[in-house]
CSV table of C-alpha atoms in Angstrom, one decimal:
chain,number,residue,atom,x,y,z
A,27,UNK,CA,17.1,99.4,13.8
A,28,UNK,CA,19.6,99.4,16.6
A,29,UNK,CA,22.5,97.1,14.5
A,30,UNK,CA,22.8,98.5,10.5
A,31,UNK,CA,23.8,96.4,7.7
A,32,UNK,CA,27.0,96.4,6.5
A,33,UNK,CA,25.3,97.1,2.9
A,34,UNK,CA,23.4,100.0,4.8
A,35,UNK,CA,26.2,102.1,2.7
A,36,UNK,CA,25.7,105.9,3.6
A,37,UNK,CA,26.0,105.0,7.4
A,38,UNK,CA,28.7,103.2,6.9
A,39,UNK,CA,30.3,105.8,5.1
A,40,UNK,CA,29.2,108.1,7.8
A,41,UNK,CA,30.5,106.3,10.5
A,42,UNK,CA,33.9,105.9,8.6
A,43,UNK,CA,34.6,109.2,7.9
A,44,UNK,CA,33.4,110.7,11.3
A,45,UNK,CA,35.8,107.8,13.1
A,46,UNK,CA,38.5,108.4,10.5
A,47,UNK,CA,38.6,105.4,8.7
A,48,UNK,CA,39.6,105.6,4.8
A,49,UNK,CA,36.4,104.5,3.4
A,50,UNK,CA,38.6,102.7,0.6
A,51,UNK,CA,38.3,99.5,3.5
A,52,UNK,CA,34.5,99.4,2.9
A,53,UNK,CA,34.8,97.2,-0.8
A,54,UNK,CA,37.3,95.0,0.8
A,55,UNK,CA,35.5,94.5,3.7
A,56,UNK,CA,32.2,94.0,1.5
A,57,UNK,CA,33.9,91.5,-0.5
A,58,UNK,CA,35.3,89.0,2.8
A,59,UNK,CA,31.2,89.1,3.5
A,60,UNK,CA,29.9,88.0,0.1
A,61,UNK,CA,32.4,85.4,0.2
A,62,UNK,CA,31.3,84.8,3.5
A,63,UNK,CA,28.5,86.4,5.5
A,64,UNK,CA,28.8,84.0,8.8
A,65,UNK,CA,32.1,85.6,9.3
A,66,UNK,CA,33.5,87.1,12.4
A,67,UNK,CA,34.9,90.8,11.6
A,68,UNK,CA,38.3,90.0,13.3
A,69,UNK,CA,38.1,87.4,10.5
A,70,UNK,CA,38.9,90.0,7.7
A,71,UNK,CA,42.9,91.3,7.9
A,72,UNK,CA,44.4,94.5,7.8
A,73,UNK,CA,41.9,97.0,9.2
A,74,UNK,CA,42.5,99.4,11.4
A,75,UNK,CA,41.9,98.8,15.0
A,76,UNK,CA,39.4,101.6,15.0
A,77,UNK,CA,37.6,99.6,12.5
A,78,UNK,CA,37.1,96.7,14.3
A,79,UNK,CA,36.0,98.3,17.0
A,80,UNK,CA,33.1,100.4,15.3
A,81,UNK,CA,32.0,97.4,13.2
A,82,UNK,CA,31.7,95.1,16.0
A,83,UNK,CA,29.4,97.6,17.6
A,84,UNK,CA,27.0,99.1,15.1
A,85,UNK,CA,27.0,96.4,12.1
A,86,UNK,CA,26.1,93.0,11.0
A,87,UNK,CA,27.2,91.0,8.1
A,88,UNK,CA,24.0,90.3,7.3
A,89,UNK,CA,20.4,91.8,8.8
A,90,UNK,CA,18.4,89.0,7.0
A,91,UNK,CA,18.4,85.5,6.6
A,92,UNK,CA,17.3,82.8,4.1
A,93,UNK,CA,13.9,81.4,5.8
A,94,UNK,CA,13.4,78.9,2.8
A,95,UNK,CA,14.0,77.9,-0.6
A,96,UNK,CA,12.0,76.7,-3.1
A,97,UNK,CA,12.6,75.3,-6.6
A,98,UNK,CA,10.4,75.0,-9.5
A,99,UNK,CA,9.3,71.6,-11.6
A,100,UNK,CA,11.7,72.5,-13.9
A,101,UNK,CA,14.9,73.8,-12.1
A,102,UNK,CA,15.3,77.3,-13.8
A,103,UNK,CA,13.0,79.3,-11.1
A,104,UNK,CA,14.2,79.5,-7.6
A,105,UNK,CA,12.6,81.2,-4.9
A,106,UNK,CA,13.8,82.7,-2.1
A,107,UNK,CA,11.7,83.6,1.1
A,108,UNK,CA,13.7,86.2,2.8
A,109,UNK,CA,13.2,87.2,6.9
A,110,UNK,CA,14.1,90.4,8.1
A,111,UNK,CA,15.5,92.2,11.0
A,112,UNK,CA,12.3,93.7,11.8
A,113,UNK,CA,10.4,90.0,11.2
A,114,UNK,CA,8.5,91.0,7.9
A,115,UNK,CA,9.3,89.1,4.8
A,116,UNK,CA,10.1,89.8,1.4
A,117,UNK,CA,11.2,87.5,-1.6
A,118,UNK,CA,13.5,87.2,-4.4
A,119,UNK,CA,13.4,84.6,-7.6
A,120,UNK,CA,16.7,83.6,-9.2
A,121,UNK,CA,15.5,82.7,-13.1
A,122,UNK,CA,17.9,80.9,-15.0
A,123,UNK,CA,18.3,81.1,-18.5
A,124,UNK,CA,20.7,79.7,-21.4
A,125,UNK,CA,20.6,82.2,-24.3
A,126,UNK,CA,21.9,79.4,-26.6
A,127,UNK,CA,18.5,77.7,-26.9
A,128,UNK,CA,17.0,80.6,-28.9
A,129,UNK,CA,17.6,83.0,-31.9
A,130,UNK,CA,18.1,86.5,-32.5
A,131,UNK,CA,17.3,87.8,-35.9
A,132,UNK,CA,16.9,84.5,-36.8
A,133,UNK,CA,20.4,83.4,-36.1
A,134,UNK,CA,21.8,81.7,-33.1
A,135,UNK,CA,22.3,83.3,-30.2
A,136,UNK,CA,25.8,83.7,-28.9
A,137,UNK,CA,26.7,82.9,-24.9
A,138,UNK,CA,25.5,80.4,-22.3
A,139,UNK,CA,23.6,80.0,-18.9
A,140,UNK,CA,23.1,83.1,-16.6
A,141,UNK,CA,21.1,84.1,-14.0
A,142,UNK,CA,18.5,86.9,-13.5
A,143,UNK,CA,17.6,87.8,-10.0
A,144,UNK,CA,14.0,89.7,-9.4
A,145,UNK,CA,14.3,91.8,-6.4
A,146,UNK,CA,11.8,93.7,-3.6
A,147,UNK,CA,12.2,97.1,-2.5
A,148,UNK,CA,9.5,97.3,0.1
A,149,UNK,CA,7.2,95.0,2.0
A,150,UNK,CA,4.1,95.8,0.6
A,151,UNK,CA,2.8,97.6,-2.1
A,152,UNK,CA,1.1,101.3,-1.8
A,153,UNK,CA,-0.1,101.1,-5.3
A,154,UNK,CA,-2.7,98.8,-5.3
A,155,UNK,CA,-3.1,96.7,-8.6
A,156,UNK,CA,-6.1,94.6,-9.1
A,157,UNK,CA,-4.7,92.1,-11.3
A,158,UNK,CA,-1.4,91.4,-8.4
A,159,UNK,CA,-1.6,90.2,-4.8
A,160,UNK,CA,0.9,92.3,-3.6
A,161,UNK,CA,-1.5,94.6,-3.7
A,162,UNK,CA,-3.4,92.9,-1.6
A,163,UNK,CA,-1.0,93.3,1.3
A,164,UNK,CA,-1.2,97.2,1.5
A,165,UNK,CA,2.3,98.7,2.5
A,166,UNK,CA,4.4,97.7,5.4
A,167,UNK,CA,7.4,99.8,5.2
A,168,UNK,CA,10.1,100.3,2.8
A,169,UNK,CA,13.9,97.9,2.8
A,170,UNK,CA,17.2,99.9,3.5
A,171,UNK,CA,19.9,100.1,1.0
A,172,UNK,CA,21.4,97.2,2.6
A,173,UNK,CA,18.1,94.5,3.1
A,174,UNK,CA,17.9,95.5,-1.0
A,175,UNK,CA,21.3,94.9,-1.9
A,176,UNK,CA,21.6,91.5,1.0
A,177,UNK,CA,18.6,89.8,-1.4
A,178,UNK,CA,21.7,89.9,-4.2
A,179,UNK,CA,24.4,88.8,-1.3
A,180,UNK,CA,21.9,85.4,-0.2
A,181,UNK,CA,21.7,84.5,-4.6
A,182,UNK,CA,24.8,84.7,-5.4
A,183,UNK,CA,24.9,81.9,-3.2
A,184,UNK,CA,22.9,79.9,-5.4
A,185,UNK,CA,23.7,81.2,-8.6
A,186,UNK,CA,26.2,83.5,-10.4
A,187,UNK,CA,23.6,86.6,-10.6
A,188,UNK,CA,24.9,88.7,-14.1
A,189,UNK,CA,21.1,90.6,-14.3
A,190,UNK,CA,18.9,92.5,-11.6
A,191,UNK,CA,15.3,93.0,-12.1
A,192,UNK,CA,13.3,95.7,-9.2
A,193,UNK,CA,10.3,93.9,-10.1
A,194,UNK,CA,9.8,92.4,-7.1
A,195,UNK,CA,7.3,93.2,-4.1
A,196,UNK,CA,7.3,97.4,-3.8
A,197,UNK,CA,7.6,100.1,-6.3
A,198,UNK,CA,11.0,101.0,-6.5
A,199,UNK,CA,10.8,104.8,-7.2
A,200,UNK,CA,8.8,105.1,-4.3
A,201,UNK,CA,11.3,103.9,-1.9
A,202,UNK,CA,13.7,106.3,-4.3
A,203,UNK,CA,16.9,106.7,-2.0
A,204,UNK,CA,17.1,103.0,-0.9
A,205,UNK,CA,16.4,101.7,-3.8
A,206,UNK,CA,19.4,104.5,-6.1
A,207,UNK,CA,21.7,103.2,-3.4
A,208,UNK,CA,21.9,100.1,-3.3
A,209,UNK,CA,22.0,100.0,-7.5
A,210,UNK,CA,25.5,102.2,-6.9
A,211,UNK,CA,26.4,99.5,-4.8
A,212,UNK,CA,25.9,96.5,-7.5
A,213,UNK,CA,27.1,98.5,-9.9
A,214,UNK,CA,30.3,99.5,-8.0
A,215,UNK,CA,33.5,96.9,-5.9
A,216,UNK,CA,33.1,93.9,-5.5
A,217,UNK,CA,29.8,93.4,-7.3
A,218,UNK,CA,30.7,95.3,-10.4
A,219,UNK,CA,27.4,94.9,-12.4
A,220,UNK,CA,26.7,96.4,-15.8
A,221,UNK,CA,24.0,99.4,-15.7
A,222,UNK,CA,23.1,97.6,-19.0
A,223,UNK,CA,22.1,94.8,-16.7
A,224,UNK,CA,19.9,96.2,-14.2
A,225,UNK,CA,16.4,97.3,-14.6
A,226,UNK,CA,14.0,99.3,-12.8
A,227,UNK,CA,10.5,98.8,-13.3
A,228,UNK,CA,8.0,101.3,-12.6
A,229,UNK,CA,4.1,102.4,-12.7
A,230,UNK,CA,5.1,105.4,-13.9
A,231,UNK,CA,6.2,107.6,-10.6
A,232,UNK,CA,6.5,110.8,-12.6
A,233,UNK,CA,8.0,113.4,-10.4
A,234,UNK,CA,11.3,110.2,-10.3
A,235,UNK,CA,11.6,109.4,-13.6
A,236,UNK,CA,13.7,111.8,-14.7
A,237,UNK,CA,15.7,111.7,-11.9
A,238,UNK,CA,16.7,108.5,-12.0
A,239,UNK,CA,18.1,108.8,-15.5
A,240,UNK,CA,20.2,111.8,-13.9
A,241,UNK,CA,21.2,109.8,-10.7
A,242,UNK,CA,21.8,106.1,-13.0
A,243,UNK,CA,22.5,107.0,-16.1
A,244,UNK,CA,22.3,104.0,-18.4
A,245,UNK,CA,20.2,101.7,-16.2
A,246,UNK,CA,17.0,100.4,-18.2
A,247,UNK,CA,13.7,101.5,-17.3
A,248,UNK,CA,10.7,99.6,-17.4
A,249,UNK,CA,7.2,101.0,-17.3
A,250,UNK,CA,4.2,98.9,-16.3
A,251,UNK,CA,1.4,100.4,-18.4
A,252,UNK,CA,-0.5,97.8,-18.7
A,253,UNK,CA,-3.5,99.9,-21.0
A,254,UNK,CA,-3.4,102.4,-23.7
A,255,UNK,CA,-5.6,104.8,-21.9
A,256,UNK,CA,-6.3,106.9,-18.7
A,257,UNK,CA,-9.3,105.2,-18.2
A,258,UNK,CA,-8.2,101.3,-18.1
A,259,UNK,CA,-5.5,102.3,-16.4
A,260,UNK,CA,-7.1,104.1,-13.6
A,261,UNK,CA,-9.9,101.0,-13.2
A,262,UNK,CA,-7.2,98.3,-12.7
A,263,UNK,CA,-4.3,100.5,-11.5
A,264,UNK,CA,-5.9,102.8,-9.1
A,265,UNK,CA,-2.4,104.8,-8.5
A,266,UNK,CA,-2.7,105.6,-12.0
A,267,UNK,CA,-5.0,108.7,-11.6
A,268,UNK,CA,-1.6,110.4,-9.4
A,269,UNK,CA,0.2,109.5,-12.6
A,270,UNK,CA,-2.0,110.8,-15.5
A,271,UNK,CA,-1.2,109.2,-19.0
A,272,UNK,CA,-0.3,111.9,-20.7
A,273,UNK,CA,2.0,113.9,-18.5
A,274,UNK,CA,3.6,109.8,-18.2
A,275,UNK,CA,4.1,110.0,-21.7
A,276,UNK,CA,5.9,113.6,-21.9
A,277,UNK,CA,8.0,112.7,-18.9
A,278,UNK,CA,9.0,108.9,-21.0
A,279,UNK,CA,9.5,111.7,-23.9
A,280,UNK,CA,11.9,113.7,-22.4
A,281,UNK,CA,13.6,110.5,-20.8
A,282,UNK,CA,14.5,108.9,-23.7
A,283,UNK,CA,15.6,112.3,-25.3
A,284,UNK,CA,18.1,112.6,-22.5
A,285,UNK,CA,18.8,108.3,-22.0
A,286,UNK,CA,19.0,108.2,-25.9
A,287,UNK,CA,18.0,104.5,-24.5
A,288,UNK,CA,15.2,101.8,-24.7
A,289,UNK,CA,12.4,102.5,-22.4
A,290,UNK,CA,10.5,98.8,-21.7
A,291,UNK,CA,6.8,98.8,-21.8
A,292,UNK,CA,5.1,96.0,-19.6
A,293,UNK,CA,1.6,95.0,-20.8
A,294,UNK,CA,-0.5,92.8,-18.7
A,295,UNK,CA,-2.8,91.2,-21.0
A,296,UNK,CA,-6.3,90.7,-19.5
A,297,UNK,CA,-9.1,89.0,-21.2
A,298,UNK,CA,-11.6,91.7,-22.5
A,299,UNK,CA,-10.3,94.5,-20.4
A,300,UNK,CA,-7.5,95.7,-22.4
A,301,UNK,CA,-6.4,93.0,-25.2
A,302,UNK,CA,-9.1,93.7,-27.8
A,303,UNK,CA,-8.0,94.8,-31.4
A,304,UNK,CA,-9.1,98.5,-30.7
A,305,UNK,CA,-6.5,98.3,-27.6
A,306,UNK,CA,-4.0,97.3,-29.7
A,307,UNK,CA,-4.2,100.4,-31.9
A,308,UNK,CA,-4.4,102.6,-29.0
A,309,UNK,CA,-1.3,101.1,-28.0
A,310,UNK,CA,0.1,101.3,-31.1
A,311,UNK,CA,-0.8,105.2,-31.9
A,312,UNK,CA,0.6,105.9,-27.8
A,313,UNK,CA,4.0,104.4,-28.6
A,314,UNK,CA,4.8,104.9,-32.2
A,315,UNK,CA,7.0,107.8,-31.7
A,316,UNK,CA,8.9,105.7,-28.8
A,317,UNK,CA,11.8,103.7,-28.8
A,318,UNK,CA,10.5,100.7,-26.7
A,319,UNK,CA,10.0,96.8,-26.3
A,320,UNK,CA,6.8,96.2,-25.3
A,321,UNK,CA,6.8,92.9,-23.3
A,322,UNK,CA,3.1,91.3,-23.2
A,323,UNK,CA,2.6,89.2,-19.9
A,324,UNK,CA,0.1,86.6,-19.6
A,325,UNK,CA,-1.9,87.3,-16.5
A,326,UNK,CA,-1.3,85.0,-13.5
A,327,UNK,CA,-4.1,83.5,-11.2
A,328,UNK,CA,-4.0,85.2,-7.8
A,329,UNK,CA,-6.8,82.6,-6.0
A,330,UNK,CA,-9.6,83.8,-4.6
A,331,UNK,CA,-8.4,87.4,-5.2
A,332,UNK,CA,-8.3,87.5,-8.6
A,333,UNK,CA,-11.6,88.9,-10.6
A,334,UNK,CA,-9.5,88.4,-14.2
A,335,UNK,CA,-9.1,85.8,-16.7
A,336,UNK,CA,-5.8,85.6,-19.2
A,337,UNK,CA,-6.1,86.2,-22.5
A,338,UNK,CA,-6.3,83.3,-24.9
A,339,UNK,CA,-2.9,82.8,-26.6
A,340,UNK,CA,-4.7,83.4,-30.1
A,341,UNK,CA,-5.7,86.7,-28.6
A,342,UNK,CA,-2.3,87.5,-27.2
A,343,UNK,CA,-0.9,86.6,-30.6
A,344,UNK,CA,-3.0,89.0,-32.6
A,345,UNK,CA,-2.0,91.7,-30.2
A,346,UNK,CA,1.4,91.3,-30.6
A,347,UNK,CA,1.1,91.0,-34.6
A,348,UNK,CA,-0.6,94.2,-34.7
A,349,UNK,CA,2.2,96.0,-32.7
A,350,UNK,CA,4.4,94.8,-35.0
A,351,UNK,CA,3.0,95.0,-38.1
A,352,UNK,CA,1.0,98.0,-38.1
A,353,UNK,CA,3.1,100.0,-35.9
A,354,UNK,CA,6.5,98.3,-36.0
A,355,UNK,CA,7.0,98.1,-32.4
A,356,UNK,CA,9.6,95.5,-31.4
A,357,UNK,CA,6.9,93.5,-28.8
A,358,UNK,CA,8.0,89.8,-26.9
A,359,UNK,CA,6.0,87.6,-25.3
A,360,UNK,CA,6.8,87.0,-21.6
A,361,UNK,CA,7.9,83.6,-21.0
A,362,UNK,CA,6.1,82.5,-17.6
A,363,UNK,CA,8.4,80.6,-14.9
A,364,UNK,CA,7.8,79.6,-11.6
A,365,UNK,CA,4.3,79.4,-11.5
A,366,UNK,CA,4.3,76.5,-10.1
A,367,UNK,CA,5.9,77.9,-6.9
A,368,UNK,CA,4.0,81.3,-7.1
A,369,UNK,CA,6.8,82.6,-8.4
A,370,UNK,CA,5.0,84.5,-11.9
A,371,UNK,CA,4.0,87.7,-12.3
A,372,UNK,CA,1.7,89.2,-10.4
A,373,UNK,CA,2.2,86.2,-7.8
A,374,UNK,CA,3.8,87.6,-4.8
A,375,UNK,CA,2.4,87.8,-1.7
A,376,UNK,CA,3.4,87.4,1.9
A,377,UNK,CA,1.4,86.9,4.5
A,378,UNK,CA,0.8,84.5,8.0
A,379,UNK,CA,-0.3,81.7,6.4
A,380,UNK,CA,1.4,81.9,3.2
A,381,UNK,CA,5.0,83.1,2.7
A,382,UNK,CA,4.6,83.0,-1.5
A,383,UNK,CA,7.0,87.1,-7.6
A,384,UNK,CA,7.9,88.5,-10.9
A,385,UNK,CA,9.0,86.2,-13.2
A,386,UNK,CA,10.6,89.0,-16.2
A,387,UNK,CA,11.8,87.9,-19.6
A,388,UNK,CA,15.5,88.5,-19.6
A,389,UNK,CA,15.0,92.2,-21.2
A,390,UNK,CA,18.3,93.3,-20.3
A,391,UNK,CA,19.5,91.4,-23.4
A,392,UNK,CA,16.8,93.0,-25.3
A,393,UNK,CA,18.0,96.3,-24.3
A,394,UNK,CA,21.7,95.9,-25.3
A,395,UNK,CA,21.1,95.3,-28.7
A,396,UNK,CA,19.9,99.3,-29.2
C-alpha cells in the first residue's frame, strides 16, 4: 500500500514523531476529515509546515470509497458496499432503531432514535461456517486500522453512529492488531465512543480473548456459539475443533471474572440441528454459572448455498422459554432487518457478480443495564 490512510494510526504516529511533529495535530486533523474527507490538507489551518509536507506525500483522507448504497423496504437498514484501495470489497449496515417503541422490565423505555453500525474486519472469512456465505468466500486478506475505522467515517455520513458492532464480514480477533486499533481510535478524539457501545463478536479465538479484555477493558464481547456441544459445533463450525468447548468455556470463565461484565452468547437457531428441547438444556446446564444474554437468531437463507432450514417460531419460542425458565438465563430474540437487501445475518457475501451482513439486535443496550 504505497499511500496510508490517515486512520492507518500507528504510522501516522510513526511518521509524526520520527519528523517531529507533536502528534497532539493527529485528532484535529482527524476531525477536519470526518467533517470532510474530500478535503485538500492545505485546507486544514495551523499545522506545521513539516506536516503538510509529510501528509501530502504518504496519506489520503480516505483509502476507500462508497461504491453504492442500498436501503431496505422499511428505511431502518442501510447498506453500504464499500471499495478499497487494493479493489476488494467489504460492507457495512447502518441499523436504525428508536428505543421508545419498546419496554424494558415492562416499562417504557427512555431515549429516542440511534444508529448501530455492523462493521468488517477482513475480506473474507477463514473460519468457514456452513450456515453463512461469507464463508463461502474463503479469506482474502485482512483491513488496516484505518479501512476499519473509514467504514465508521463513510456512516456517519448517513447517520449519527452512537453503537459499533464487529460482526461484519471477518473474524475480528483474528485480524487482532487492526482490529484493537482502530477501537482506540473510536473510542478516543474526535469520535469519542463509549466502550459500553462497542461490541466484538467472536467464534471463540481462545488464545485473544483474554487479551482483549486486558487491551479494551470494558468493551462487550460477543461469542458465536451457536450449539451446546463440541460436536454440533465442530459439524457446522468447522474452526471450532481449534477452539475446543471446554477450554472456550474456562477462557469465558476467567473473562468475566476479570471484565466483571456480560459476556453475549449468539445462538443460530437451525431447524433440527441444534434447537430441539434436549439442546436447550444443554445450553442451559453450559451457561448457568455465566453471566450472559443469549441472543437466538433466526437463520437466514443463503441461496443455493444454504443446506439449512430456520426454525419454526413455535420452536424458537420454546427454546427461549426454557432458557429462561429453567435456567433463568436472560435470552432475546434477534430482530431480523435488512433481509430484503441481504443485509441479515449470515447474509454477507461479496463476490463478481454480486456485491451483497449482520443485522445484530442493539445488545449494547442490553449490556448496560448489568
Amino acid at each position: 500500500m504505497s499511500t496510508r490512510s490517515i486512520f492507518d494510526a500507528a504510522h501516522l504516529r510513526d511518521n509524526f514523531e520520527k519528523s517531529g511533529i507533536n502528534i497532539n495535530f493527529i485528532p484535529v486533523i482527524w476531525k477536519y476529515v470526518i467533517k470532510n474527507p474530500n478535503l485538500e490538507w492545505d485546507e486544514i489551518p495551523s499545522l506545521p509546515l513539516s506536516a503538510y509536507a509529510l501528509l501530502r506525500s504518504k496519506f489520503k483522507t480516505l483509502t476507500s470509497n462508497v461504491h453504492s448504497v442500498i436501503d431496505s423496504s422499511d428505511e431502518v437498514t442501510t447498506k453500504l458496499l464499500i471499495k478499497l484501495q487494493n479493489g476488494e470489497f467489504v460492507e457495512a449496515v447502518i441499523m436504525r432503531y428508536d428505543t421508545r417503541l419498546g419496554k424494558y422490565g415492562g416499562k417504557p423505555r427512555s431515549g429516542g432514535p440511534r444508529s448501530t453500525l455492523c462493521i468488517s474486519s477482513q475480506v473474507g472469512c477463514k473460519m468457514g461456517c456452513k450456515f453463512c456465505a461469507t464463508g463461502s468466500m474463503g479469506f482474502k486478506n485482512n483491513l488496516s486500522s484505518g479501512e476499519i475505522v473509514e467504514q465508521l467515517v463513510h456512516a456517519s455520513h448517513f447517520s449519527e453512529i452512537r453503537n459499533v458492532v464487529f460482526m461484519g464480514m471477518g473474524e475480528p480477533l483474528n485480524n487482532y492488531t487492526a482490529v484493537v486499533e482502530a477501537i482506540r481510535i473510536m473510542l478516543g478524539s474526535p469520535f469519542r465512543l463509549s466502550p459500553k457501545r462497542i461490541t466484538v463478536s467472536t467464534v471463540g479465538v481462545i488464545h485473544a480473548i483474554n487479551k482483549l479484555q486486558k487491551d479494551l477493558p470494558g468493551l462487550n464481547l460477543a461469542v458465536s456459539l451457536h450449539a451446546p456441544v463440541q460436536d454440533i459445533r465442530c459439524h457446522i463450525m468447522p474452526a471450532a475443533r481449534a477452539f475446543p468447548l471446554e477450554k472456550l468455556m474456562d477462557t469465558l470463565q476467567v473473562y468475566q471474572k476479570n471484565s466483571k461484565q456480560k459476556i453475549f452468547v449468539e445462538y443460530i437457531m437451525l431447524d433440527a440441528i441444534n434447537d430441539e428441547e434436549q439442546h436447550a438444556h444443554q445450553l442451559g446446564k453450559l451457561l448457568e454459572s455465566f453471566e450472559v444474554v443469549v441472543n437466538l437468531i433466526p437463520f437466514n437463507s443463503i441461496g443455493s448455498l444454504s443446506r439449512y432450514r430456520t426454525s419454526g417460531e413455535e420452536k424458537v419460542s420454546r427454546f427461549q422459554k426454557t432458557l429462561r425458565g429453567t435456567y433463568n438465563i436472560r435470552t432475546t430474540i434477534r430482530k431480523q432487518m435488512g433481509q430484503d437487501i441481504s443485509g441479515a445475518c449470515g447474509q454477507l457475501v461479496v463476490n463478481s457478480s454480486d456485491r451483497t451482513l449482520d443485522a445484530s439486535t442493539d445488545i449494547e443496550d442490553l449490556g448496560t443495564s448489568r
